[in-house]
Coordinates of C-alpha atoms in Angstrom, one line a residue:
Chain A
X1002 CA -15.0 -23.2 -9.1
X1003 CA -15.7 -26.8 -7.4
X1004 CA -17.4 -25.8 -3.7
X1005 CA -13.8 -27.1 -1.7
X1006 CA -10.9 -24.7 -4.1
X1007 CA -14.2 -22.1 -3.7
X1008 CA -14.4 -22.3 0.1
X1009 CA -10.9 -22.4 0.1
X1010 CA -10.3 -19.2 -0.9
X1011 CA -13.2 -17.6 0.5
X1012 CA -12.2 -19.4 4.1
X1013 CA -8.4 -17.9 2.9
X1014 CA -9.9 -14.5 1.7
X1015 CA -12.3 -14.0 3.8
X1016 CA -15.4 -11.6 2.9
X1017 CA -15.4 -8.3 4.0
X1018 CA -11.9 -9.2 5.6
X1019 CA -9.3 -6.7 3.8
X1020 CA -6.0 -8.5 6.3
X1021 CA -6.6 -11.7 7.1
X1022 CA -3.8 -12.3 8.7
X1023 CA -3.8 -16.3 9.3
X1024 CA -2.7 -16.2 5.4
X1025 CA -0.6 -12.7 5.5
X1026 CA 1.9 -14.4 8.3
X1027 CA 1.4 -18.5 6.7
X1028 CA 2.4 -16.7 3.0
X1029 CA 5.0 -15.1 4.2
X1030 CA 6.5 -17.7 6.1
X1031 CA 7.3 -19.4 2.8
X1032 CA 7.8 -16.2 0.7
X1033 CA 10.6 -15.7 3.1
X1034 CA 11.8 -19.3 2.6
X1035 CA 11.5 -19.2 -1.7
X1036 CA 12.7 -15.5 -1.3
X1037 CA 15.9 -16.8 0.5
X1038 CA 16.2 -19.8 -2.4
X1039 CA 16.5 -17.7 -5.9
X1040 CA 18.4 -15.0 -3.9
X1041 CA 21.1 -17.5 -2.6
X1042 CA 21.2 -19.5 -5.8
X1043 CA 21.4 -17.0 -8.0
X1044 CA 23.7 -15.5 -6.5
X1045 CA 26.0 -18.6 -5.8
X1046 CA 24.6 -19.3 -9.9
X1047 CA 26.3 -16.1 -10.8
X1048 CA 30.2 -17.3 -9.4
X1049 CA 29.5 -19.7 -11.8
X1050 CA 28.1 -17.9 -14.3
X1051 CA 30.6 -15.4 -14.5
X1052 CA 33.7 -17.3 -14.3
X1053 CA 32.1 -19.1 -17.5
X1054 CA 31.3 -15.3 -19.4
X1055 CA 35.2 -14.2 -17.7
X1056 CA 36.6 -17.3 -19.4
X1057 CA 35.1 -17.5 -22.7
X1058 CA 35.3 -14.2 -23.1
X1059 CA 38.9 -14.0 -22.9
X1060 CA 39.9 -17.2 -23.8
X1061 CA 37.1 -19.0 -25.9
X1062 CA 35.3 -21.7 -24.6
X1063 CA 38.1 -24.0 -25.8
X1064 CA 41.5 -24.2 -25.2
X1065 CA 44.5 -26.4 -26.9
X1066 CA 47.3 -26.5 -25.1
X1067 CA 50.8 -29.3 -25.5
X1068 CA 52.9 -30.8 -23.2
X1069 CA 55.5 -29.2 -25.5
X1070 CA 55.8 -25.6 -27.5
X1071 CA 53.3 -26.2 -30.8
X1072 CA 55.9 -25.2 -33.5
X1073 CA 53.7 -24.5 -36.5
X1074 CA 50.8 -22.6 -35.1
X1075 CA 49.8 -21.5 -38.7
X1076 CA 48.6 -25.0 -40.0
X1077 CA 47.5 -26.1 -36.0
X1078 CA 45.0 -23.5 -36.8
X1079 CA 43.8 -24.1 -39.6
X1080 CA 43.5 -27.7 -39.0
X1081 CA 41.1 -26.3 -36.2
X1082 CA 39.6 -24.5 -38.0
X1083 CA 37.9 -27.3 -40.3
X1084 CA 36.6 -29.1 -37.1
X1085 CA 32.7 -28.7 -37.2
X1086 CA 31.2 -26.4 -35.0
X1087 CA 34.6 -24.2 -34.6
X1088 CA 33.7 -20.5 -35.3
X1089 CA 37.8 -19.4 -35.0
X1090 CA 40.9 -19.6 -33.1
X1091 CA 44.2 -18.3 -32.4
X1092 CA 47.7 -18.9 -31.2
X1093 CA 48.9 -17.5 -27.5
X1094 CA 51.6 -17.5 -26.1
X1095 CA 51.8 -17.1 -21.9
X1096 CA 54.5 -16.8 -18.7
X1097 CA 54.8 -15.0 -16.4
X1098 CA 57.0 -11.7 -16.7
X1099 CA 58.2 -8.9 -13.8
X1100 CA 58.0 -5.0 -15.5
X1101 CA 58.9 -2.3 -13.1
X1102 CA 57.6 1.2 -13.5
X1103 CA 59.2 3.8 -11.3
X1104 CA 61.2 1.4 -9.6
X1105 CA 58.1 0.1 -8.7
X1106 CA 57.9 -4.3 -9.8
X1107 CA 55.5 -6.5 -10.3
X1108 CA 55.4 -10.3 -11.6
X1109 CA 51.8 -10.4 -13.5
X1110 CA 50.6 -13.3 -16.0
X1111 CA 51.9 -12.2 -19.6
X1112 CA 49.1 -13.2 -22.3
X1113 CA 50.7 -12.7 -26.3
X1114 CA 47.8 -12.1 -28.6
X1115 CA 48.0 -12.8 -32.6
X1116 CA 46.4 -9.6 -33.7
X1117 CA 45.1 -10.8 -37.0
X1118 CA 43.5 -13.5 -35.3
X1119 CA 42.3 -13.1 -32.0
X1120 CA 39.4 -10.8 -32.4
X1121 CA 37.5 -13.5 -34.1
X1122 CA 37.8 -15.9 -30.7
X1123 CA 38.4 -12.7 -28.3
X1124 CA 36.5 -9.1 -27.6
X1125 CA 39.3 -8.2 -25.3
X1126 CA 38.5 -4.4 -26.7
X1127 CA 35.1 -4.4 -25.3
X1128 CA 37.4 -4.9 -21.4
X1129 CA 39.4 -1.9 -22.6
X1130 CA 38.8 1.0 -20.3
X1131 CA 41.5 3.7 -21.2
X1132 CA 43.7 3.8 -25.0
X1133 CA 42.6 0.8 -27.7
X1134 CA 44.0 -2.2 -28.0
X1135 CA 44.5 -1.2 -31.6
X1136 CA 47.9 0.5 -30.9
X1137 CA 49.0 -2.7 -29.7
X1138 CA 52.2 -4.0 -32.0
X1139 CA 55.5 -5.8 -30.9
X1140 CA 57.2 -2.1 -28.9
X1141 CA 54.1 -1.6 -26.7
X1142 CA 51.2 -3.8 -24.4
X1143 CA 47.7 -3.4 -22.6
X1144 CA 47.1 -3.8 -18.7
X1145 CA 44.9 -5.0 -16.3
X1146 CA 43.7 -1.9 -14.6
X1147 CA 44.1 -2.5 -11.4
X1148 CA 48.7 -3.7 -12.0
X1149 CA 48.1 -0.1 -14.0
X1150 CA 47.1 1.5 -10.8
X1151 CA 49.5 -0.5 -8.4
X1152 CA 52.2 0.3 -10.6
X1153 CA 51.4 4.2 -11.0
X1154 CA 51.3 4.3 -15.6
X1155 CA 48.9 5.2 -18.0
X1156 CA 48.1 5.1 -21.1
X1157 CA 51.2 7.0 -22.4
X1158 CA 53.9 5.5 -19.9
X1159 CA 56.8 3.8 -20.4
X1160 CA 57.1 0.1 -18.4
X1161 CA 60.4 -2.6 -18.5
X1162 CA 59.6 -5.8 -18.8
X1163 CA 61.8 -9.1 -17.6
X1164 CA 61.5 -12.6 -18.7
X1165 CA 63.6 -15.5 -17.0
X1166 CA 64.6 -16.3 -20.1
X1167 CA 67.2 -13.3 -18.8
X1168 CA 68.5 -15.7 -16.7
X1169 CA 69.6 -18.0 -18.8
X1170 CA 71.7 -15.9 -20.5
X1171 CA 73.3 -14.6 -17.5
X1172 CA 74.4 -18.3 -16.7
X1173 CA 75.8 -18.2 -20.3
X1174 CA 77.3 -14.8 -19.3
X1175 CA 74.5 -12.8 -22.1
X1176 CA 73.9 -9.9 -21.1
X1177 CA 70.1 -9.2 -22.7
X1178 CA 68.9 -5.9 -22.0
X1179 CA 65.1 -5.1 -20.1
X1180 CA 62.7 -4.7 -22.9
X1181 CA 61.0 -1.5 -22.7
X1182 CA 57.2 -1.1 -23.9
X1183 CA 54.6 1.6 -23.9
X1184 CA 51.5 1.2 -22.4
X1185 CA 48.8 2.0 -24.9
X1186 CA 45.7 0.3 -23.3
X1187 CA 44.3 -0.4 -19.9
X1188 CA 41.8 -3.4 -19.3
X1189 CA 39.5 -3.8 -16.5
X1190 CA 37.4 -7.3 -16.8
X1191 CA 35.3 -7.7 -13.4
X1192 CA 37.6 -9.8 -11.9
X1193 CA 40.0 -9.0 -9.3
X1194 CA 42.7 -11.1 -10.0
X1195 CA 42.6 -11.3 -13.5
X1196 CA 42.4 -7.2 -12.8
X1197 CA 45.0 -7.2 -11.4
X1198 CA 48.2 -9.3 -12.3
X1199 CA 47.6 -9.6 -16.7
X1200 CA 49.7 -7.9 -19.5
X1201 CA 48.3 -8.5 -22.6
X1202 CA 51.3 -8.1 -25.8
X1203 CA 51.5 -9.3 -29.5
X1204 CA 52.1 -12.8 -29.4
X1205 CA 55.9 -12.1 -31.1
X1206 CA 56.6 -10.2 -28.1
X1207 CA 56.3 -12.8 -26.0
X1208 CA 58.3 -15.2 -28.0
X1209 CA 61.1 -13.0 -28.1
X1210 CA 60.8 -12.5 -24.3
X1211 CA 60.5 -16.4 -23.8
X1212 CA 62.8 -17.1 -26.9
X1213 CA 60.4 -19.5 -28.4
X1214 CA 61.2 -19.0 -31.9
X1215 CA 57.6 -18.6 -34.1
X1216 CA 56.4 -21.2 -31.0
X1217 CA 53.4 -20.8 -29.4
X1218 CA 51.9 -22.0 -26.1
X1219 CA 48.8 -22.8 -26.7
X1220 CA 45.2 -22.3 -28.9
X1221 CA 42.5 -20.1 -28.3
X1222 CA 39.1 -22.0 -29.7
X1223 CA 35.9 -19.4 -30.6
X1224 CA 32.6 -22.5 -30.2
X1225 CA 30.1 -21.8 -33.0
X1226 CA 26.5 -20.6 -31.4
X1227 CA 25.1 -23.6 -29.6
X1228 CA 27.3 -25.9 -29.9
X1229 CA 28.5 -27.4 -26.4
X1230 CA 32.5 -26.6 -25.7
X1231 CA 32.7 -30.5 -24.0
X1232 CA 31.0 -31.4 -27.2
X1233 CA 33.2 -29.3 -29.6
X1234 CA 36.3 -30.3 -26.4
X1235 CA 35.8 -34.1 -27.4
X1236 CA 35.2 -33.4 -31.2
X1237 CA 39.1 -31.5 -31.4
X1238 CA 40.2 -34.7 -29.3
X1239 CA 38.4 -37.1 -32.1
X1240 CA 40.3 -34.8 -35.0
X1241 CA 43.1 -36.0 -34.9
X1242 CA 45.1 -33.6 -33.1
X1243 CA 49.1 -34.0 -33.3
X1244 CA 50.6 -36.3 -29.9
X1245 CA 50.7 -34.4 -26.9
X1246 CA 48.1 -31.6 -28.2
X1247 CA 44.9 -31.8 -26.4
X1248 CA 41.8 -29.8 -26.1
X1249 CA 39.5 -28.7 -23.0
X1250 CA 36.6 -27.4 -22.5
X1251 CA 37.3 -24.4 -20.2
X1252 CA 34.7 -26.4 -17.4
X1253 CA 37.7 -29.2 -17.4
X1254 CA 40.3 -26.6 -16.8
X1255 CA 38.3 -25.4 -13.8
X1256 CA 36.5 -28.2 -13.1
X1257 CA 37.5 -28.9 -8.9
X1258 CA 36.2 -24.8 -8.5
X1259 CA 33.2 -25.8 -11.0
X1260 CA 32.6 -28.8 -8.3
X1261 CA 33.1 -27.1 -5.2
X1262 CA 31.1 -24.2 -6.7
X1263 CA 28.3 -27.0 -7.2
X1264 CA 28.9 -28.1 -3.6
X1265 CA 28.8 -25.5 -2.0
X1266 CA 25.6 -24.1 -3.9
X1267 CA 23.9 -27.7 -3.3
X1268 CA 24.5 -28.0 0.3
X1269 CA 23.0 -24.1 0.4
X1270 CA 20.0 -25.3 -1.3
X1271 CA 19.7 -27.8 0.7
X1272 CA 20.1 -25.5 3.9
X1273 CA 17.3 -23.2 2.9
X1274 CA 15.2 -25.7 2.0
X1275 CA 14.8 -26.2 5.3
X1276 CA 13.7 -22.3 5.7
X1277 CA 10.5 -23.8 3.8
X1278 CA 10.0 -26.9 5.8
X1279 CA 10.0 -24.6 8.8
X1280 CA 7.7 -22.4 7.1
X1281 CA 5.1 -25.2 5.6
X1282 CA 5.2 -26.9 9.0
X1283 CA 3.8 -23.7 10.7
X1284 CA 1.1 -23.3 7.7
X1285 CA 0.4 -27.2 8.1
X1286 CA 0.3 -26.3 12.6
X1287 CA -2.6 -23.5 11.8
X1288 CA -4.5 -25.6 9.1
X1289 CA -4.6 -28.5 11.9
X1290 CA -6.0 -25.1 14.7
X1291 CA -8.1 -24.5 11.3
X1292 CA -9.2 -28.1 11.8
X1293 CA -10.3 -27.9 15.2
X1294 CA -11.5 -24.2 15.2
X1295 CA -13.8 -25.4 12.2
X1296 CA -15.7 -28.6 13.5
X1297 CA -19.2 -27.3 13.1
X1298 CA -18.3 -26.3 9.9
X1299 CA -16.7 -30.2 8.4
X1300 CA -19.4 -31.2 10.2
X1301 CA -22.1 -28.7 8.3
X1302 CA -20.8 -29.1 5.4
X1303 CA -21.3 -33.6 5.9
X1304 CA -24.8 -32.3 6.4
X1305 CA -25.1 -30.4 3.5
X1306 CA -24.3 -33.5 1.8
X1307 CA -20.4 -32.9 1.6
X1308 CA -18.2 -35.8 0.6
X1309 CA -15.2 -36.4 2.8
X1310 CA -12.8 -36.4 0.0
X1311 CA -14.7 -32.8 -0.8
X1312 CA -14.1 -31.5 3.2
X1313 CA -10.3 -33.1 2.6
X1314 CA -9.7 -31.0 -0.6
X1315 CA -10.9 -28.2 0.8
X1316 CA -7.8 -28.1 3.6
X1317 CA -5.3 -29.1 1.1
X1318 CA -6.0 -26.6 -2.0
X1319 CA -5.6 -23.4 1.5
X1320 CA -1.9 -25.7 1.5
X1321 CA -1.3 -25.6 -1.8
X1322 CA -3.1 -21.5 -2.3
X1323 CA -0.6 -21.0 1.2
X1324 CA 2.4 -22.5 -1.0
X1325 CA 1.2 -20.7 -4.5
X1326 CA 0.6 -17.0 -3.2
X1327 CA 3.7 -17.8 -0.5
X1328 CA 5.9 -18.8 -4.0
X1329 CA 4.8 -15.5 -6.2
X1330 CA 5.1 -13.7 -3.3
X1331 CA 9.1 -15.0 -2.8
X1332 CA 10.1 -14.6 -6.2
X1333 CA 8.5 -11.1 -6.1
X1334 CA 11.2 -10.7 -3.3
X1335 CA 14.1 -12.5 -4.3
X1336 CA 14.2 -10.5 -7.1
X1337 CA 13.7 -7.4 -5.7
X1338 CA 16.4 -8.3 -3.7
X1339 CA 18.4 -9.1 -6.2
X1340 CA 17.9 -6.1 -8.4
X1341 CA 18.9 -3.8 -5.3
X1342 CA 22.2 -6.8 -4.4
X1343 CA 24.9 -4.7 -5.0
X1344 CA 23.2 -1.2 -3.2
X1345 CA 22.4 -3.8 0.0
X1346 CA 26.6 -5.6 -0.1
X1347 CA 27.8 -2.0 -0.6
X1348 CA 25.8 -0.3 2.0
X1349 CA 26.7 -3.0 4.4
X1350 CA 30.3 -3.3 3.7
X1351 CA 30.6 0.2 3.5
X1352 CA 28.9 0.0 7.5
X1353 CA 31.7 -2.2 8.0
X1354 CA 34.4 -0.8 6.3
X1355 CA 35.1 -3.9 4.4
X1356 CA 34.7 -2.4 0.9
X1357 CA 38.1 -3.1 -0.4
X1358 CA 38.2 -6.6 1.6
X1359 CA 34.7 -7.7 -0.2
X1360 CA 36.3 -7.3 -3.5
X1361 CA 39.9 -8.8 -2.9
X1362 CA 37.9 -12.0 -1.5
X1363 CA 35.7 -12.0 -4.1
X1364 CA 37.3 -11.4 -7.0
X1365 CA 34.2 -9.4 -8.2
X1366 CA 33.7 -5.6 -8.5
X1367 CA 29.5 -6.4 -8.5
X1368 CA 28.1 -9.4 -6.7
X1369 CA 27.4 -11.6 -9.4
X1370 CA 24.0 -13.2 -9.5
X1371 CA 22.6 -15.4 -12.5
X1372 CA 19.4 -17.2 -12.0
X1373 CA 19.3 -20.7 -14.1
X1374 CA 15.3 -21.2 -14.9
X1375 CA 16.3 -24.7 -13.5
X1376 CA 16.6 -23.9 -10.5
X1377 CA 13.8 -21.5 -10.7
X1378 CA 11.2 -24.4 -11.1
X1379 CA 12.9 -27.0 -8.2
X1380 CA 12.0 -23.7 -5.8
X1381 CA 8.4 -23.4 -7.1
X1382 CA 8.2 -27.5 -7.9
X1383 CA 9.6 -28.6 -4.3
X1384 CA 7.5 -25.7 -2.6
X1385 CA 4.6 -26.7 -3.8
X1386 CA 5.3 -30.1 -2.5
X1387 CA 5.7 -29.3 0.2
X1388 CA 3.4 -26.8 0.5
X1389 CA 0.9 -29.8 -0.8
X1390 CA 1.8 -32.0 2.1
X1391 CA 1.1 -29.4 4.6
X1392 CA -2.1 -30.1 4.0
X1393 CA -2.3 -33.5 3.6
X1394 CA -2.7 -34.3 7.1
X1395 CA -5.1 -31.3 8.3
X1396 CA -6.9 -32.9 5.4
X1397 CA -6.7 -36.8 6.8
X1398 CA -7.8 -35.2 10.2
X1399 CA -10.9 -33.1 8.4
X1400 CA -11.7 -36.1 6.4
X1401 CA -11.8 -38.5 9.5
X1402 CA -14.5 -36.1 11.2
X1403 CA -18.4 -37.3 11.4
X1404 CA -20.9 -35.1 10.7
X1405 CA -22.5 -36.5 13.3
X1406 CA -19.2 -36.6 15.7
X1407 CA -18.7 -32.8 15.2
X1408 CA -22.5 -31.8 15.8
X1409 CA -21.9 -33.7 19.3
X1410 CA -18.2 -32.2 20.1
X1411 CA -20.4 -29.0 19.1
Chain B
X252 CA -43.1 -38.5 -12.5
X253 CA -46.3 -39.1 -9.3
X254 CA -45.0 -38.0 -6.0
X255 CA -44.3 -40.8 -3.3
X256 CA -46.8 -41.8 -1.2
X257 CA -44.1 -41.2 2.1
X258 CA -40.8 -39.4 2.0
X259 CA -39.0 -40.7 4.7
X260 CA -40.4 -44.5 6.9
X261 CA -38.1 -45.3 9.6
X262 CA -38.9 -49.1 11.2
X263 CA -37.3 -49.8 13.8
X264 CA -34.5 -48.1 14.7
X265 CA -31.8 -48.9 17.1
X266 CA -29.6 -47.0 18.4
X267 CA -27.3 -47.5 22.2
X268 CA -24.1 -45.8 23.6
X269 CA -21.8 -47.5 25.3
X270 CA -20.6 -45.2 28.6
X271 CA -18.0 -47.1 31.0
X272 CA -18.8 -49.9 31.8
X273 CA -23.1 -49.5 30.7
X274 CA -25.0 -50.3 27.6
X275 CA -27.4 -46.9 27.4
X276 CA -30.2 -48.0 24.6
X277 CA -31.0 -44.2 23.1
X278 CA -33.7 -45.2 20.8
X279 CA -35.4 -48.8 21.0
X280 CA -37.4 -49.6 18.1
X281 CA -38.3 -46.0 16.7
X282 CA -41.3 -46.2 13.9
X283 CA -41.9 -43.0 12.2
X284 CA -43.3 -42.3 8.4
X285 CA -43.2 -38.8 6.9
X286 CA -46.0 -37.9 3.5
X287 CA -44.9 -34.7 1.0
X288 CA -46.0 -32.3 2.9
X289 CA -45.9 -33.5 6.1
X290 CA -44.8 -31.2 8.9
X291 CA -44.3 -33.5 12.9
X292 CA -42.7 -32.1 15.7
X293 CA -41.2 -34.7 17.6
X294 CA -40.9 -33.4 21.8
X295 CA -39.1 -35.2 24.0
X296 CA -37.0 -34.5 27.8
X297 CA -33.8 -33.6 27.1
X298 CA -31.4 -36.5 26.8
X299 CA -33.9 -38.2 25.6
X300 CA -32.4 -39.1 21.7
X301 CA -34.3 -36.2 20.0
X302 CA -31.1 -35.3 18.0
X303 CA -30.1 -38.6 17.9
X304 CA -32.5 -39.4 15.7
X305 CA -32.5 -36.8 13.5
X306 CA -29.1 -37.9 12.9
X307 CA -30.1 -41.6 11.8
X308 CA -32.9 -40.0 9.5
X309 CA -31.1 -37.2 8.4
X310 CA -28.2 -40.2 7.2
X311 CA -25.6 -38.5 9.5
X312 CA -25.5 -41.5 11.3
X313 CA -25.9 -45.5 12.0
X314 CA -28.8 -47.2 13.2
X315 CA -27.1 -50.1 15.4
X316 CA -30.4 -51.8 13.3
X317 CA -33.5 -51.3 11.6
X318 CA -34.6 -49.4 8.0
X319 CA -35.0 -46.2 6.7
X320 CA -36.1 -44.6 3.8
X321 CA -36.0 -41.3 1.4
X322 CA -38.1 -41.4 -1.2
X323 CA -39.2 -45.4 -0.7
X324 CA -35.4 -46.3 -1.3
X325 CA -33.5 -47.6 1.4
X326 CA -30.6 -45.7 2.6
X327 CA -27.5 -46.4 4.7
X328 CA -24.8 -43.5 5.8
X329 CA -22.3 -44.5 3.0
X330 CA -25.1 -44.0 0.3
X331 CA -26.8 -41.1 2.2
X332 CA -24.2 -38.7 1.3
X333 CA -24.8 -38.6 -2.5
X334 CA -28.5 -38.0 -2.1
X335 CA -28.6 -36.0 1.3
X336 CA -28.0 -32.9 -1.0
X337 CA -30.8 -32.9 -2.6
X338 CA -33.3 -34.9 -0.7
X339 CA -32.9 -32.9 2.9
X340 CA -32.4 -29.7 4.6
X341 CA -31.3 -29.2 7.4
X342 CA -31.2 -26.3 10.4
X343 CA -29.7 -26.3 14.0
X344 CA -30.1 -25.2 16.9
X345 CA -27.1 -22.8 16.7
X346 CA -27.2 -21.6 12.9
X347 CA -24.3 -23.0 11.8
X348 CA -23.2 -20.5 9.1
X349 CA -20.1 -20.1 7.4
X350 CA -18.5 -17.5 9.2
X351 CA -16.2 -16.1 6.4
X352 CA -19.2 -16.4 3.3
X353 CA -21.7 -13.5 3.1
X354 CA -25.7 -14.2 3.3
X355 CA -25.9 -14.9 -0.1
X356 CA -23.3 -17.1 -0.3
X357 CA -24.2 -19.4 2.4
X358 CA -27.4 -19.5 1.1
X359 CA -25.8 -20.9 -2.4
X360 CA -23.8 -22.8 -0.3
X361 CA -26.1 -26.2 -0.8
X362 CA -25.9 -26.1 -4.9
X363 CA -22.0 -25.1 -4.7
X364 CA -21.4 -28.2 -3.5
X365 CA -24.5 -29.7 -5.3
X366 CA -22.6 -28.8 -8.9
X367 CA -22.7 -25.5 -10.2
X368 CA -23.7 -22.3 -9.4
X369 CA -25.7 -20.5 -13.0
X370 CA -28.1 -17.4 -13.1
X371 CA -31.1 -19.7 -12.2
X372 CA -29.2 -20.9 -8.9
X373 CA -28.0 -17.0 -8.3
X374 CA -32.3 -16.1 -9.0
X375 CA -33.3 -18.8 -6.5
X376 CA -30.9 -17.8 -3.5
X377 CA -32.3 -14.2 -4.0
X378 CA -35.8 -14.9 -4.0
X379 CA -35.5 -17.0 -1.2
X380 CA -33.3 -14.2 0.8
X381 CA -36.7 -12.6 -0.1
X382 CA -38.4 -15.0 1.8
X383 CA -37.3 -14.4 4.8
X384 CA -37.1 -10.8 4.9
X385 CA -33.3 -10.7 4.0
X386 CA -33.0 -9.5 0.4
X387 CA -30.8 -6.2 1.6
X388 CA -28.9 -8.3 3.9
X389 CA -27.3 -10.9 1.1
X390 CA -23.8 -8.9 1.0
X391 CA -24.0 -9.4 4.9
X392 CA -21.4 -11.8 7.2
X393 CA -23.1 -13.8 10.0
X394 CA -21.8 -12.0 12.4
X395 CA -23.1 -8.6 10.7
X396 CA -26.8 -10.1 11.3
X397 CA -28.5 -10.8 14.7
X398 CA -29.9 -14.4 15.6
X399 CA -33.2 -14.2 14.7
X400 CA -31.6 -13.3 10.7
X401 CA -28.8 -15.8 11.0
X402 CA -31.7 -18.6 11.2
X403 CA -34.3 -17.2 8.5
X404 CA -30.2 -17.3 6.3
X405 CA -30.2 -21.1 7.5
X406 CA -33.2 -21.7 7.0
X407 CA -33.3 -20.4 3.4
X408 CA -30.2 -22.5 3.0
X409 CA -31.2 -25.6 3.5
X410 CA -34.7 -24.6 1.1
X411 CA -32.3 -23.7 -1.5
X412 CA -32.0 -27.5 -3.4
X413 CA -35.8 -27.8 -3.1
X414 CA -35.6 -30.5 -0.9
X415 CA -38.5 -33.0 -0.5
X416 CA -37.6 -32.9 3.2
X417 CA -36.6 -30.9 5.6
X418 CA -35.0 -31.1 9.7
X419 CA -34.7 -28.7 11.9
X420 CA -33.4 -29.5 15.1
X421 CA -34.2 -27.3 18.0
X422 CA -33.7 -24.1 15.7
X423 CA -35.9 -21.9 18.2
X424 CA -32.9 -22.8 21.0
X425 CA -30.8 -19.5 20.7
X426 CA -34.0 -17.6 19.9
X427 CA -35.4 -15.1 22.2
X428 CA -39.7 -15.9 22.0
X429 CA -40.6 -13.9 19.8
X430 CA -37.8 -13.6 17.6
X431 CA -38.5 -17.8 18.0
X432 CA -41.8 -17.9 17.4
X433 CA -41.9 -15.5 14.1
X434 CA -39.1 -18.2 12.5
X435 CA -41.9 -20.8 13.1
X436 CA -44.4 -19.3 11.5
X437 CA -41.5 -18.7 8.7
X438 CA -40.3 -22.4 8.5
X439 CA -43.7 -23.3 8.8
X440 CA -44.9 -20.8 5.9
X441 CA -42.3 -22.2 3.7
X442 CA -42.3 -25.4 4.0
X443 CA -46.7 -25.1 3.8
X444 CA -46.2 -23.3 0.4
X445 CA -43.5 -25.6 -1.3
X446 CA -45.2 -29.3 -0.4
X447 CA -41.8 -29.3 2.1
X448 CA -41.6 -32.3 4.2
X449 CA -40.9 -31.3 7.9
X450 CA -39.7 -33.0 11.1
X451 CA -39.5 -30.5 13.7
X452 CA -37.2 -31.1 17.1
X453 CA -38.2 -28.9 19.3
X454 CA -39.1 -28.2 23.1
X455 CA -41.4 -26.0 23.0
X456 CA -45.4 -27.4 22.9
X457 CA -46.6 -24.0 21.2
X458 CA -44.0 -24.8 17.9
X459 CA -45.2 -28.2 18.2
X460 CA -48.8 -27.0 17.5
X461 CA -48.8 -25.7 15.0
X462 CA -47.4 -29.0 12.7
X463 CA -49.9 -31.5 11.3
X464 CA -49.0 -34.2 14.0
X465 CA -46.8 -34.0 17.5
X466 CA -44.9 -37.3 18.6
X467 CA -43.2 -37.7 22.0
X468 CA -39.9 -39.5 22.0
X469 CA -40.3 -41.3 25.8
X470 CA -37.3 -44.2 26.4
X471 CA -36.3 -44.5 23.1
X472 CA -39.8 -44.9 21.1
X473 CA -42.4 -41.9 19.5
X474 CA -45.5 -41.9 20.9
X475 CA -48.2 -40.3 19.6
X476 CA -49.0 -36.4 21.3

């Protein structure tokens, strides 16, 4: 081990001292900054990640949408499934309906599923909390959990479904009765907006309610493993889709939202980085004091034959070591806080009696977190570079100190 | 390889400092030679320039004029940095031990700066600690040692790399008389045993008298006696 590295270690962790106060405070400052960065970037990343998971698991990676109705869905599904990278595709019909149960109305978004193909694209069964997707037929529906709760209906209950088609029928003096259907399942995805306002039925029921005939509104596409959603959407658009029909990756569909999310994440990262910079300034200040305090030792090192660059390296290494240990401690701190995040947030929410507001505002039943390896590498890299800079100025001061001046000042 | 005839040769060393408008000449042409194993004492009043001379001899400071040779090789402060680790050991009045290191690690420090610590180096450090009577105090920090013990550790450190020359700048200045005497005995004894040349700067005439040659720095020049 080079002498300057050894001496740097010894100055940070002196022999015979269990708690080196200066080192502990310096490391703690960096650790707090790194811990906060890890928590915040993970939570901000978690929102984007949860939205992706939710969309991909309920709609597939790519959605085929049309300005008009898609008339020959089966042929288009076959065409799409021939495109390399496509695992499976399923048509859907969608719209808004009014549902009533025991006089209580609600206006959920309806999604009509093709039961023969939907299972290959999305895994809604995974989110069923009561009942079963297998029981779904043309006279039944599956409701999202909060919608069912607000209506006071459960599996086995019956609801009436009204569609905008009825208004059209009324205009031509036709009577179109509400469709009475059974509730065969309660589904909970974990996203407040979806859990409060989704109704799933067969595509045939949706087509009946909207008078679509055999047409559909769009097709959901599942990508093969390892195929990127943007790449697949581009391939599909280049595969000769009918006029007016276009493929969108889930990111295209939520482009603005994801941009805002990334902007927020970037801004918060930038602001929190200042905590690390402030910590680095305190490290620099401590090391500068150390240079003054250790003037005679610096002189001694010169007298023992140490070169100025070795003396500089000794102080530089101290900055980097504080950064290294601070980063390690900060990562541990951050990951522990992330593991306990839901307990922490719920405790605060309970304490302030804002539990419901929290769920409504943040859409998720749990505080999401997703730690991207790239973010962690960036945090580690930036912290070490900042720590290195924190050590450079004291190192420069120490290197400039001539042994003879050090002894004379002493 | 034969032993060089002179370990140190200083010729016409000049050094002056500016103090306000005045130029104070501290050294006005100092000549000094030290042979292998020779011990030389330099005495002088406070402010006579003893420490300045020692710093020049150690290559820590630049002379205004004059020439310095170590083992027959001319040195400047820049070339001295590379040679100092192997060529000379230094003992100071204030010991200058590194407080974070144990006595043993302080002794090993010159070797660490000069290269790697191996088993032979550790063995030598133990031997030196034993020679200065501190074999059982190697794991102690400087704060756990008395003044005399610290100076003995500093002496062991100065001899770690087996330098041909040892410079001691008032090594007993911070010690009581009895401890100071014992440190000087030890210093001279170890230098004699290892044929290490010694330049001892001291105020104490009794200590100076124990060396082979006594010089006095006065009016910027060295005088015998």
